[in-house]
Coordinates of C-alpha atoms and ligand atoms in Angstrom, one line a residue:
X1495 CA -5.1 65.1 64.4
X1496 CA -3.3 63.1 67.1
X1497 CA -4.3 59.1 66.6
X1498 CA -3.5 56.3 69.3
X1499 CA -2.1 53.5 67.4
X1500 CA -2.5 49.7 68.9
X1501 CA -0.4 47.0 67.8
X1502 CA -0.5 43.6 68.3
X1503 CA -0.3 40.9 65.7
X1504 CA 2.9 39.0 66.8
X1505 CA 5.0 39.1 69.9
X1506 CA 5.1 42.7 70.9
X1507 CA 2.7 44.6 72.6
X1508 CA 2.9 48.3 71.1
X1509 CA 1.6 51.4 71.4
X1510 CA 2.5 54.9 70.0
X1511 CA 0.8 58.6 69.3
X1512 CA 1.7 60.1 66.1
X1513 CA 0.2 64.1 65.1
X1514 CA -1.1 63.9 61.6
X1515 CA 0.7 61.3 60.5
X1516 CA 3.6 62.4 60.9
X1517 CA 4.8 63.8 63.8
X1518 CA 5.8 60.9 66.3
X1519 CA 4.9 62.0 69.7
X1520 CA 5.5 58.4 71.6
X1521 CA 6.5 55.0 70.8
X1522 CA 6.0 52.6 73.8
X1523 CA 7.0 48.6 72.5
X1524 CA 6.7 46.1 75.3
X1525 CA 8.6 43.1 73.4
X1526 CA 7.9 39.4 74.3
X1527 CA 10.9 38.0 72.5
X1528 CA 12.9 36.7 75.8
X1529 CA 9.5 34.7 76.4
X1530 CA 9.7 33.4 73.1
X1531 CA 13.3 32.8 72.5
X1532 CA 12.9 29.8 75.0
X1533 CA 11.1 27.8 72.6
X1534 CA 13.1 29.2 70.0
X1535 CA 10.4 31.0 68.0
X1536 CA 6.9 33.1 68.7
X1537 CA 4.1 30.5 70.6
X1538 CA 0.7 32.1 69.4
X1539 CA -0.8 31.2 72.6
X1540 CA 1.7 32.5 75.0
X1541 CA 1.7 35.8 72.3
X1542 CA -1.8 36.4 73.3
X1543 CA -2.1 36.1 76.9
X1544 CA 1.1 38.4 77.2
X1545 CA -0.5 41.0 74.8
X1546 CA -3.7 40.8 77.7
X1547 CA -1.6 41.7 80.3
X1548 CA 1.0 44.4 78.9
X1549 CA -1.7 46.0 76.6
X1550 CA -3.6 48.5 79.4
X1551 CA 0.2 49.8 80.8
X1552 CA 1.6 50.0 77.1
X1553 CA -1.3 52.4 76.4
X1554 CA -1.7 54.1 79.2
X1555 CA 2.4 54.7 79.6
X1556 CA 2.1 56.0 75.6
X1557 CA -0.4 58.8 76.5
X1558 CA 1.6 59.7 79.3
X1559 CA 5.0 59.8 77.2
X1560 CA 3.2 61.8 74.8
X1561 CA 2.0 64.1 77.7
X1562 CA -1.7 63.7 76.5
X1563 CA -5.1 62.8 78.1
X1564 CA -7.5 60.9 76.6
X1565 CA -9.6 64.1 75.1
X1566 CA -6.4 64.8 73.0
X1567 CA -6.9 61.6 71.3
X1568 CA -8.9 61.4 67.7
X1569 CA -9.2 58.1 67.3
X1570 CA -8.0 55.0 67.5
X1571 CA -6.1 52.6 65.1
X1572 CA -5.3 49.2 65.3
X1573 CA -3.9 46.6 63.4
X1574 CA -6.7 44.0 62.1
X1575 CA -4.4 41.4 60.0
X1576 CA -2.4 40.4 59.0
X1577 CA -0.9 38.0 62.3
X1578 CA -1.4 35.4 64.5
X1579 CA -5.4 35.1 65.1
X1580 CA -5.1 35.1 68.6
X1581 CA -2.7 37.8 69.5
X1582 CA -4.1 40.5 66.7
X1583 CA -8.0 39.8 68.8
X1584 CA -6.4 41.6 71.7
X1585 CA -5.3 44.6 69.9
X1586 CA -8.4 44.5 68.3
X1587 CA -11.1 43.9 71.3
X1588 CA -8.8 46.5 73.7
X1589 CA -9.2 49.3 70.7
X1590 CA -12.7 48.4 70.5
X1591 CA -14.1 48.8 73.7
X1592 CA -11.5 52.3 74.4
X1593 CA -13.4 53.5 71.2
X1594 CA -16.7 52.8 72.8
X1595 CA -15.9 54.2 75.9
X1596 CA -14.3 57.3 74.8
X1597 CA -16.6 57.7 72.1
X1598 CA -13.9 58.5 69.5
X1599 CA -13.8 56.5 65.6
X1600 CA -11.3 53.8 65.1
X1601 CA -9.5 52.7 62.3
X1602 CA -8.3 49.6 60.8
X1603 CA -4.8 49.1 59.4
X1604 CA -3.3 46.1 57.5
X1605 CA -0.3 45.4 59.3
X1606 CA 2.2 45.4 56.1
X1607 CA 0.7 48.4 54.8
X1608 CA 1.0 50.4 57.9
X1609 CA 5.3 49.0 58.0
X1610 CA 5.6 51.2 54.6
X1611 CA 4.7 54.0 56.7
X1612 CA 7.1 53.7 59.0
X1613 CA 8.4 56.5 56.3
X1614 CA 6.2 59.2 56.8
X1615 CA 7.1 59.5 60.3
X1616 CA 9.2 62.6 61.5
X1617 CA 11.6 61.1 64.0
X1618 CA 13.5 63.9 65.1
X1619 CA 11.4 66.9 64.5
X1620 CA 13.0 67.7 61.4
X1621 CA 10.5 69.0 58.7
X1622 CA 11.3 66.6 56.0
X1623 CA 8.8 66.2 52.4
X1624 CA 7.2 62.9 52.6
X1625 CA 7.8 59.7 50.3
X1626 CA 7.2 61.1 46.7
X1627 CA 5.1 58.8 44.9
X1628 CA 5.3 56.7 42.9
X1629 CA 7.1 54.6 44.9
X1630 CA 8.2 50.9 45.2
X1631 CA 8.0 49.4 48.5
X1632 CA 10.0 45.9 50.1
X1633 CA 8.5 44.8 53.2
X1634 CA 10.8 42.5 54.3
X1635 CA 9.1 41.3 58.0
X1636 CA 9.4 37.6 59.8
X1637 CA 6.1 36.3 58.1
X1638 CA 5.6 38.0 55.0
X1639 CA 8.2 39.6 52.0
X1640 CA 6.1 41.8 49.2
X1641 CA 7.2 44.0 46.6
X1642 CA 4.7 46.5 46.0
X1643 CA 4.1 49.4 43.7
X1644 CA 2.6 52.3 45.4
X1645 CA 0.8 55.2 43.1
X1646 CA -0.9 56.7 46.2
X1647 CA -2.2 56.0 49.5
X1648 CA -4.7 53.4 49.4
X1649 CA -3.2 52.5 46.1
X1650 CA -1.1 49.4 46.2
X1651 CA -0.3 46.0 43.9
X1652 CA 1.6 43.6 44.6
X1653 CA 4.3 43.1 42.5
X1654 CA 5.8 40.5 43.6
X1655 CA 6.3 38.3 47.0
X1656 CA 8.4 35.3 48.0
X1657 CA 7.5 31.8 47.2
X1658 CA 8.1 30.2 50.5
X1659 CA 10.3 31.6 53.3
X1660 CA 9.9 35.2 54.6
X1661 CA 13.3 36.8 54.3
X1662 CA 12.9 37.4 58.3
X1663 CA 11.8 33.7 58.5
X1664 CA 15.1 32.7 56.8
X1665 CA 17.0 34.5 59.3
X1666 CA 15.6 33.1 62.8
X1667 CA 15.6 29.6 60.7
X1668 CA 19.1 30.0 59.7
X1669 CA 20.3 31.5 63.2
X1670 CA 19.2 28.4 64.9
X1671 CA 20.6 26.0 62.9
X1672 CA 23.8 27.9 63.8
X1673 CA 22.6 28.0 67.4
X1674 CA 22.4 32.0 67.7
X1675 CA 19.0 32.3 69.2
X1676 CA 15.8 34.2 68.5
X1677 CA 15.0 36.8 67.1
X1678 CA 17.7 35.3 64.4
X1679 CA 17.9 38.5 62.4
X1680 CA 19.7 40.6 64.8
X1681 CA 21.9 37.6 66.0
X1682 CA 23.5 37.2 62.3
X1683 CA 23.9 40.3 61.6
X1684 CA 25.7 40.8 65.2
X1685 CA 27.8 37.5 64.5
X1686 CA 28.6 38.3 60.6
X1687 CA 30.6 41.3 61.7
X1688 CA 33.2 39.2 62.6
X1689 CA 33.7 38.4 58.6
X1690 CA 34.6 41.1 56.4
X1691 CA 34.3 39.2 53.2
X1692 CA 32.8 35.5 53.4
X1693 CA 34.5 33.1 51.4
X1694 CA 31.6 30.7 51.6
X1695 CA 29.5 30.8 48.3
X1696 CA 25.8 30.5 48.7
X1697 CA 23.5 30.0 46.6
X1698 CA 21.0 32.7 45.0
X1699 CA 17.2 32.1 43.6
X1700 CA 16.9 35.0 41.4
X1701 CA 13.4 33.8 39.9
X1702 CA 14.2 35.3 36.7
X1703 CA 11.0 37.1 34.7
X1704 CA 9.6 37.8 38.3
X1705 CA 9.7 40.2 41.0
X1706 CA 9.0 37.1 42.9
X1707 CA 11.9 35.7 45.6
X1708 CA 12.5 32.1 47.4
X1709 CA 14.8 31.6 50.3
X1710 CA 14.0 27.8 51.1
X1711 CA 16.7 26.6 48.8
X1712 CA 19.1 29.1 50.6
X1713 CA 18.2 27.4 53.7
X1714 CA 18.6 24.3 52.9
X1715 CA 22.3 24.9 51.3
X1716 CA 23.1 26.4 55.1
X1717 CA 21.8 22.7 56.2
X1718 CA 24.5 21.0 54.3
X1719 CA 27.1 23.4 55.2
X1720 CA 26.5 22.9 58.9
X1721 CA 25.8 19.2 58.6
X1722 CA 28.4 18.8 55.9
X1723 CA 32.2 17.2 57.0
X1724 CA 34.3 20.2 59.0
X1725 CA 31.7 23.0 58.8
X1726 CA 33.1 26.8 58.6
X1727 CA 32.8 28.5 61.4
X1728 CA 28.8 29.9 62.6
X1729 CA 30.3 33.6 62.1
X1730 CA 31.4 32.7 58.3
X1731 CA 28.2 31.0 57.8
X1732 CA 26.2 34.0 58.9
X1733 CA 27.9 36.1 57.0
X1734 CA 27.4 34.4 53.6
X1735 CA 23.9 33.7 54.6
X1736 CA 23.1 37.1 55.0
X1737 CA 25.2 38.2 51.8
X1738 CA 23.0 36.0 49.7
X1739 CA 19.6 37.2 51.0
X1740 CA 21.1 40.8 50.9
X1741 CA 22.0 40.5 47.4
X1742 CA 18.9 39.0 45.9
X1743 CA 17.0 41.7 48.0
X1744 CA 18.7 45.0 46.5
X1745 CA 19.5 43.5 42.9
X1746 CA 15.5 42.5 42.5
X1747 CA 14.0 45.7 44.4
X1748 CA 16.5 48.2 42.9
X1749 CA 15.7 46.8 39.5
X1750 CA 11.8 46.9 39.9
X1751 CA 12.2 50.7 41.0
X1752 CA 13.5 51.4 37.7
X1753 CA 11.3 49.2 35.7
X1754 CA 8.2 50.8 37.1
X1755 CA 9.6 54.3 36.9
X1756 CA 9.4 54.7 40.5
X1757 CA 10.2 58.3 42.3
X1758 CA 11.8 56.7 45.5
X1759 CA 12.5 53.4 47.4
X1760 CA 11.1 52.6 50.5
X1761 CA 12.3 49.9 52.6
X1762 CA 10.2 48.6 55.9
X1763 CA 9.6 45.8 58.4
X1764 CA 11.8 44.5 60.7
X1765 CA 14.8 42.4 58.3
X1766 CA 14.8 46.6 56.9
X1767 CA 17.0 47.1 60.4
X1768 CA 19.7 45.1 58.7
X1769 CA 22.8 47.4 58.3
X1770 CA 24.0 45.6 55.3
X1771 CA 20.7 45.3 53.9
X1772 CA 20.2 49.4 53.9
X1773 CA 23.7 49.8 52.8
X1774 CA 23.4 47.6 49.9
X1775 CA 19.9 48.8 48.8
X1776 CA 21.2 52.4 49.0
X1777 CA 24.2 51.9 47.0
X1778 CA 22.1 50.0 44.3
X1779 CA 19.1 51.8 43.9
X1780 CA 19.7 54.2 41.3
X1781 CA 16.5 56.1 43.1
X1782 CA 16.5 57.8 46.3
X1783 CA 16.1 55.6 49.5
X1784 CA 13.9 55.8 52.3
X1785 CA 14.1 53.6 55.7
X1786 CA 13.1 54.4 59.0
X1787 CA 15.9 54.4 62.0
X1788 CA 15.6 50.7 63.3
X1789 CA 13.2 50.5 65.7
X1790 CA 10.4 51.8 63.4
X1791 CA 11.6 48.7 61.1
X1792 CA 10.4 46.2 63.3
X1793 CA 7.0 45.9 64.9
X1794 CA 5.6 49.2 66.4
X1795 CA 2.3 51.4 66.9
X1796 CA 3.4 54.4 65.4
X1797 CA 3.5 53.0 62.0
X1798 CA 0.2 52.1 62.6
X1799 CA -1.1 55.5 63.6
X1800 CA 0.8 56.7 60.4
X1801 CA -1.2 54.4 58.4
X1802 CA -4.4 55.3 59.7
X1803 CA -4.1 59.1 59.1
X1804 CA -3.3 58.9 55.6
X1805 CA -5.9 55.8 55.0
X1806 CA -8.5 56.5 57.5
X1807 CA -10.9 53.3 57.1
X1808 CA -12.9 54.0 59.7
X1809 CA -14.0 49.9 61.2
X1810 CA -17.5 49.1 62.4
X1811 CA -18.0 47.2 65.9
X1812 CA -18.5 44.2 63.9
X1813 CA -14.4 44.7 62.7
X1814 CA -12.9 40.9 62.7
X1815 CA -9.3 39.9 63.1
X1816 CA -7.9 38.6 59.4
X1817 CA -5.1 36.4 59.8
X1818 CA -4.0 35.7 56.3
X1819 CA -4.5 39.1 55.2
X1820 CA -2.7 40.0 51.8
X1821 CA -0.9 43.6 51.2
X1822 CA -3.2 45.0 49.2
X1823 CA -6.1 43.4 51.0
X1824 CA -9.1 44.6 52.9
Ligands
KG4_2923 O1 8.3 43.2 61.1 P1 8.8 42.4 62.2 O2 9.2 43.1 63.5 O3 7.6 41.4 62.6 C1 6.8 40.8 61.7 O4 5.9 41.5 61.2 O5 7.1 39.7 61.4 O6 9.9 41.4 61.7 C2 10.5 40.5 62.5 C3 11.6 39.8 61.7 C4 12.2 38.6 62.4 O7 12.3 37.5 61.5 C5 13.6 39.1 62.7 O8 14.6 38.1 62.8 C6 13.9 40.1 61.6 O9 12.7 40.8 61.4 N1 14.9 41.1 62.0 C7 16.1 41.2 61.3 C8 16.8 42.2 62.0 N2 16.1 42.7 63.0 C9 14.9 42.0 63.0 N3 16.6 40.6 60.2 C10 17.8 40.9 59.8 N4 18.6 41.8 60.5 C11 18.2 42.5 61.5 N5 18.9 43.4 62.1
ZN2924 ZN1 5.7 43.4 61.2

């Protein structure tokens, strides 16, 4: 079953053709982050209108990657919530009406369900077993960080999530304090390889008794460090920053995947591309790890056709956009 995924819930335009599930066959991500980076962080209005215009060539240059016409297609899924209101209605209105038209079903997909699935997908043709369940799950994206327990598909709680920042929130905040630009994740990491070991000392909210995390206090430590009287250079600062996050993410997500008697790790959404974040998990998780190669981390279709083939929640025309969407939701 080939499915057309469609995603568009924050500043790139995606889509991607995965073969049951699995079997990636294209991955087409226009990304608006240049735009953006001028105001220093994703304008929901500017999101949307760019999404109108790339989303009929990011389709139609997917099918043709994938060397597949339209009557090799399925169905279609697209990503309902969670996201910015006005950006996830294109996705959502363009799979509509190619549904209708083509006369094929389409599928809804929460967006931070369908960036665990980023793990099912079959990158390189290699015949790999899938995620064994159960599993625990960090999604660690710009908006949203969840733990999750997973005891099938379509099975999910929420074990625990952060209390203010997203960990991918603390980064772009952090990284322009330290005037690195946007997106700030990739712009620490790139500037903290200049440190081998930070001699700065961060703070850590460790939230005992929780699976719960909180990076606002984090931030606000970087604040007086850059404010403060002769600041360490942005490099060391970086590098400290992301030690802390790292560190509170593998200590709380390794020791959850024990607790619950978990089969596997998986680690998704777009702070998951952090080298130090995978190396760290994977040397701390006493269970098997699974991430996806970088560019599946961050936003993309295919993980949304992934989703769909193992959820299948087939949407009615009457399918809304759900901003605030929660993990385990809808
Ligand atoms: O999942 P994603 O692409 O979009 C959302 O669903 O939000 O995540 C974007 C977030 C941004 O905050 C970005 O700074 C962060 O992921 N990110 C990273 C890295 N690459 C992207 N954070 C840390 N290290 C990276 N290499
Ligand atoms: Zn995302």
């Amino acid at each position: 079953m080939k499915i057309l995924g469609i995603e568009t819930s924050c500043d790139e335009t995606a889509a991607a053709i995965v073969e049951d599930g699995r079997r990636l066959r294209s991955n087409v991500i226009a990304s608006q982050a240049a735009l953006h980076g001028r105001y220093g962080g994703v304008v929901p209005e500017v999101a949307a209108r760019q999404h109108l215009e790339a989303m009929l060539p990011v389709v139609e240059a997917a099918l043709a990657e994938a060397g597949c016409g339209w009557s090799d297609i399925d169905a279609i899924a697209v990503t309902s919530g969670p996201g910015l209101g006005g950006a996830l209605l294109v996705g959502v209105s363009v799979a509509k009406a190619l549904a209708y038209a083509k006369e094929i079903p389409f599928i809804q997909v929460n967006h931070l369900e369908a960036h665990l699935y980023a793990n099912w997908i079959d990158e390189d043709g290699e015949d790999r077993p899938p995620p064994p369940f159960p599993l625990v799950g960090l999604i660690v994206s710009g908006g949203h960080t969840d733990l999750v327990l997973m005891q099938d598909h379509g099975h999910l709680r929420r074990l625990g999530r952060t209390r203010d920042d997203a960990a991918g929130e603390a980064f772009d905040k952090v990284a322009r304090l330290l005037g690195l630009g946007f997106p700030g994740g990739p712009a620490i990491e790139q500037a903290a390889r200049a440190v081998a070991k930070p001699e700065l000392r961060l703070p850590r909210a460790w939230m005992r008794g929780t699976d719960d995390v909180s990076f606002s206090g984090l931030k606000t430590a970087v604040l007086h460090v850059v404010r403060g009287e002769s600041p360490p250079p942005a490099a060391e600062i970086a590098a400290s920053f992301q030690e802390a996050v790292v560190d509170v993410l593998a200590k709380k997500t390794a020791a959850a995947a024990e607790r619950e008697g978990a089969s596997a790790v998986l680690l998704s959404g777009g702070v998951a591309a952090n080298g130090p974040l995978r190396q760290t998990l994977a040397a701390r998780s006493p269970l098997p790890l699974h991430v996806a190669s970088p560019l599946l981390c961050t936003d993309n279709a295919a993980m949304v056709a992934a989703c769909a083939f193992y959820r299948q929640r087939s949407a009615g025309w009457d399918l809304d956009v759900t901003p605030n969407l929660p993990v385990a939701g809808g």
